[in-house]
Amino acid sequence: MSQTTQQAAEEVASTSAVASQQPDVLDQLMKPEIQQSLNVLVENLPKLAEMTTVLTKTYDLVQTVANDHVLINDLKGGMEEFVKPIQDKAKGIAQAAIEASDRSQAETSTTVGLFGLLKMLKDPQVQKALRFAQAFLEVTAERQQQQK
């Protein structure tokens, strides 16, 4: 019997709590800015429904893609195939730069004179580097002229 009395008291308390909240909600609804906001919401309901539909479809697609391990592995493999050649080339350039730095530091006793420089000018790699440097300087000069 005491349990039913206690349950009844709890129901009365929850009902009175709801009743005490209702005037607050009604008071809020009577404010002009709340009414204006509700009018804006009602006017934009079709747009909001459309946006909700698009967001739901997007969410479903993302969930499907995120849980598709085959697709994830395929994308990962494709990216690795794309990045690997670039990574290998960058490693090769970095290794060549380190080796060149080591060689230049080891040969501190030799100086490059005029005849050594003329001999170096016959090297195809030097010619290629000089052509690149010349083309690079021409391009930068043209861009500076366009900016003026």
mmCIF file of C-alpha atoms in Angstrom:
data_model
loop_
_atom_site.group_PDB
_atom_site.id
_atom_site.type_symbol
_atom_site.label_atom_id
_atom_site.label_comp_id
_atom_site.label_asym_id
_atom_site.label_seq_id
_atom_site.Cartn_x
_atom_site.Cartn_y
_atom_site.Cartn_z
ATOM 1 C CA MET A 1 0.000 0.000 0.000
ATOM 2 C CA SER A 2 2.839 2.347 0.766
ATOM 3 C CA GLN A 3 4.265 1.720 -2.706
ATOM 4 C CA THR A 4 1.061 2.780 -4.447
ATOM 5 C CA THR A 5 0.881 5.870 -2.289
ATOM 6 C CA GLN A 6 4.456 6.686 -3.118
ATOM 7 C CA GLN A 7 3.861 6.132 -6.857
ATOM 8 C CA ALA A 8 0.779 8.347 -6.721
ATOM 9 C CA ALA A 9 2.790 11.070 -5.003
ATOM 10 C CA GLU A 10 5.456 10.839 -7.700
ATOM 11 C CA GLU A 11 2.812 11.109 -10.452
ATOM 12 C CA VAL A 12 1.295 14.177 -8.801
ATOM 13 C CA ALA A 13 4.762 15.717 -8.488
ATOM 14 C CA SER A 14 5.597 15.046 -12.144
ATOM 15 C CA THR A 15 2.191 16.380 -13.237
ATOM 16 C CA SER A 16 2.680 19.536 -11.206
ATOM 17 C CA ALA A 17 6.188 19.918 -12.649
ATOM 18 C CA VAL A 18 4.757 19.693 -16.167
ATOM 19 C CA ALA A 19 2.014 22.125 -15.213
ATOM 20 C CA SER A 20 4.557 24.537 -13.799
ATOM 21 C CA GLN A 21 6.527 24.370 -17.069
ATOM 22 C CA GLN A 22 3.485 25.009 -19.245
ATOM 23 C CA PRO A 23 3.006 28.647 -18.248
ATOM 24 C CA ASP A 24 6.702 29.218 -19.026
ATOM 25 C CA VAL A 25 6.233 27.797 -22.514
ATOM 26 C CA LEU A 26 3.067 29.822 -23.023
ATOM 27 C CA ASP A 27 4.833 32.935 -21.788
ATOM 28 C CA GLN A 28 7.624 32.260 -24.253
ATOM 29 C CA LEU A 29 5.124 31.816 -27.098
ATOM 30 C CA MET A 30 3.559 35.164 -26.311
ATOM 31 C CA LYS A 31 6.802 37.033 -26.963
ATOM 32 C CA PRO A 32 6.824 38.767 -30.373
ATOM 33 C CA GLU A 33 10.374 37.671 -31.257
ATOM 34 C CA ILE A 34 9.458 34.016 -30.605
ATOM 35 C CA GLN A 35 6.345 34.346 -32.762
ATOM 36 C CA GLN A 36 8.391 35.956 -35.519
ATOM 37 C CA SER A 37 10.957 33.154 -35.341
ATOM 38 C CA LEU A 38 8.212 30.530 -35.515
ATOM 39 C CA ASN A 39 6.734 32.277 -38.572
ATOM 40 C CA VAL A 40 10.127 32.194 -40.284
ATOM 41 C CA LEU A 41 10.489 28.493 -39.465
ATOM 42 C CA VAL A 42 7.023 27.698 -40.802
ATOM 43 C CA GLU A 43 7.691 29.656 -44.003
ATOM 44 C CA ASN A 44 10.972 27.802 -44.555
ATOM 45 C CA LEU A 45 9.718 24.301 -43.726
ATOM 46 C CA PRO A 46 9.795 23.132 -47.381
ATOM 47 C CA LYS A 47 13.429 24.216 -47.702
ATOM 48 C CA LEU A 48 14.313 22.682 -44.347
ATOM 49 C CA ALA A 49 12.646 19.417 -45.374
ATOM 50 C CA GLU A 50 14.599 19.395 -48.638
ATOM 51 C CA MET A 51 17.865 20.137 -46.824
ATOM 52 C CA THR A 52 17.123 17.382 -44.315
ATOM 53 C CA THR A 53 16.533 14.935 -47.171
ATOM 54 C CA VAL A 54 19.825 15.879 -48.836
ATOM 55 C CA LEU A 55 21.711 15.671 -45.548
ATOM 56 C CA THR A 56 20.167 12.283 -44.801
ATOM 57 C CA LYS A 57 21.174 10.952 -48.218
ATOM 58 C CA THR A 58 24.675 12.350 -47.758
ATOM 59 C CA TYR A 59 24.934 10.804 -44.318
ATOM 60 C CA ASP A 60 23.795 7.421 -45.676
ATOM 61 C CA LEU A 61 26.353 7.614 -48.498
ATOM 62 C CA VAL A 62 29.169 8.529 -46.125
ATOM 63 C CA GLN A 63 28.206 5.707 -43.791
ATOM 64 C CA THR A 64 28.137 3.235 -46.679
ATOM 65 C CA VAL A 65 31.533 4.376 -47.957
ATOM 66 C CA ALA A 66 33.063 4.457 -44.485
ATOM 67 C CA ASN A 67 31.955 0.882 -43.809
ATOM 68 C CA ASP A 68 32.958 -0.506 -47.234
ATOM 69 C CA HIS A 69 36.401 -1.920 -46.534
ATOM 70 C CA VAL A 70 36.867 -3.096 -50.139
ATOM 71 C CA LEU A 71 36.367 0.447 -51.454
ATOM 72 C CA ILE A 72 38.673 1.878 -48.799
ATOM 73 C CA ASN A 73 41.399 -0.619 -49.706
ATOM 74 C CA ASP A 74 40.948 0.131 -53.428
ATOM 75 C CA LEU A 75 41.242 3.885 -52.809
ATOM 76 C CA LYS A 76 44.287 3.319 -50.626
ATOM 77 C CA GLY A 77 45.905 1.178 -53.319
ATOM 78 C CA GLY A 78 45.131 3.778 -55.987
ATOM 79 C CA MET A 79 46.660 6.553 -53.913
ATOM 80 C CA GLU A 80 49.756 4.458 -53.252
ATOM 81 C CA GLU A 81 50.162 3.841 -57.003
ATOM 82 C CA PHE A 82 49.901 7.585 -57.611
ATOM 83 C CA VAL A 83 52.214 8.665 -54.777
ATOM 84 C CA LYS A 84 54.886 5.939 -55.049
ATOM 85 C CA PRO A 85 56.579 7.234 -58.254
ATOM 86 C CA ILE A 86 56.659 10.770 -56.847
ATOM 87 C CA GLN A 87 58.019 9.494 -53.556
ATOM 88 C CA ASP A 88 60.708 7.421 -55.308
ATOM 89 C CA LYS A 89 61.772 10.379 -57.454
ATOM 90 C CA ALA A 90 61.950 12.682 -54.417
ATOM 91 C CA LYS A 91 64.049 10.107 -52.563
ATOM 92 C CA GLY A 92 66.385 9.826 -55.561
ATOM 93 C CA ILE A 93 66.828 13.597 -55.754
ATOM 94 C CA ALA A 94 67.432 13.828 -52.012
ATOM 95 C CA GLN A 95 70.032 11.025 -52.157
ATOM 96 C CA ALA A 96 71.796 12.710 -55.093
ATOM 97 C CA ALA A 97 71.852 16.031 -53.219
ATOM 98 C CA ILE A 98 73.311 14.380 -50.114
ATOM 99 C CA GLU A 99 75.955 12.561 -52.158
ATOM 100 C CA ALA A 100 76.852 15.750 -54.032
ATOM 101 C CA SER A 101 77.149 17.622 -50.756
ATOM 102 C CA ASP A 102 79.432 14.925 -49.355
ATOM 103 C CA ARG A 103 81.641 14.980 -52.476
ATOM 104 C CA SER A 104 81.892 18.781 -52.495
ATOM 105 C CA GLN A 105 82.912 18.821 -48.841
ATOM 106 C CA ALA A 106 85.500 16.083 -49.422
ATOM 107 C CA GLU A 107 87.173 17.998 -52.297
ATOM 108 C CA THR A 108 88.034 21.192 -50.424
ATOM 109 C CA SER A 109 91.653 21.206 -51.649
ATOM 110 C CA THR A 110 90.783 21.554 -55.337
ATOM 111 C CA THR A 111 89.717 24.877 -56.774
ATOM 112 C CA VAL A 112 87.730 25.384 -59.933
ATOM 113 C CA GLY A 113 89.710 27.578 -62.269
ATOM 114 C CA LEU A 114 88.941 29.098 -65.632
ATOM 115 C CA PHE A 115 90.045 26.036 -67.605
ATOM 116 C CA GLY A 116 88.165 23.717 -65.244
ATOM 117 C CA LEU A 117 85.073 25.838 -65.733
ATOM 118 C CA LEU A 118 85.454 25.713 -69.531
ATOM 119 C CA LYS A 119 85.851 21.932 -69.329
ATOM 120 C CA MET A 120 82.702 21.705 -67.192
ATOM 121 C CA LEU A 121 80.747 23.685 -69.803
ATOM 122 C CA LYS A 122 81.118 20.745 -72.221
ATOM 123 C CA ASP A 123 79.316 18.396 -69.804
ATOM 124 C CA PRO A 124 75.735 17.673 -71.012
ATOM 125 C CA GLN A 125 74.354 17.882 -67.462
ATOM 126 C CA VAL A 126 75.874 21.323 -66.998
ATOM 127 C CA GLN A 127 74.387 22.420 -70.324
ATOM 128 C CA LYS A 128 70.986 21.104 -69.270
ATOM 129 C CA ALA A 129 71.196 22.931 -65.924
ATOM 130 C CA LEU A 130 72.280 26.162 -67.623
ATOM 131 C CA ARG A 131 69.402 25.971 -70.135
ATOM 132 C CA PHE A 132 66.991 25.423 -67.251
ATOM 133 C CA ALA A 133 68.439 28.360 -65.317
ATOM 134 C CA GLN A 134 68.201 30.597 -68.386
ATOM 135 C CA ALA A 135 64.563 29.599 -69.063
ATOM 136 C CA PHE A 136 63.671 30.064 -65.382
ATOM 137 C CA LEU A 137 65.173 33.555 -65.328
ATOM 138 C CA GLU A 138 63.316 34.472 -68.535
ATOM 139 C CA VAL A 139 59.990 33.319 -67.078
ATOM 140 C CA THR A 140 60.516 35.255 -63.842
ATOM 141 C CA ALA A 141 61.471 38.364 -65.823
ATOM 142 C CA GLU A 142 58.294 38.060 -67.945
ATOM 143 C CA ARG A 143 56.137 37.725 -64.845
ATOM 144 C CA GLN A 144 57.738 40.773 -63.282
ATOM 145 C CA GLN A 145 56.996 42.749 -66.454
ATOM 146 C CA GLN A 146 53.329 41.600 -66.385
ATOM 147 C CA GLN A 147 52.930 42.712 -62.765
ATOM 148 C CA LYS A 148 54.065 46.253 -63.531
#
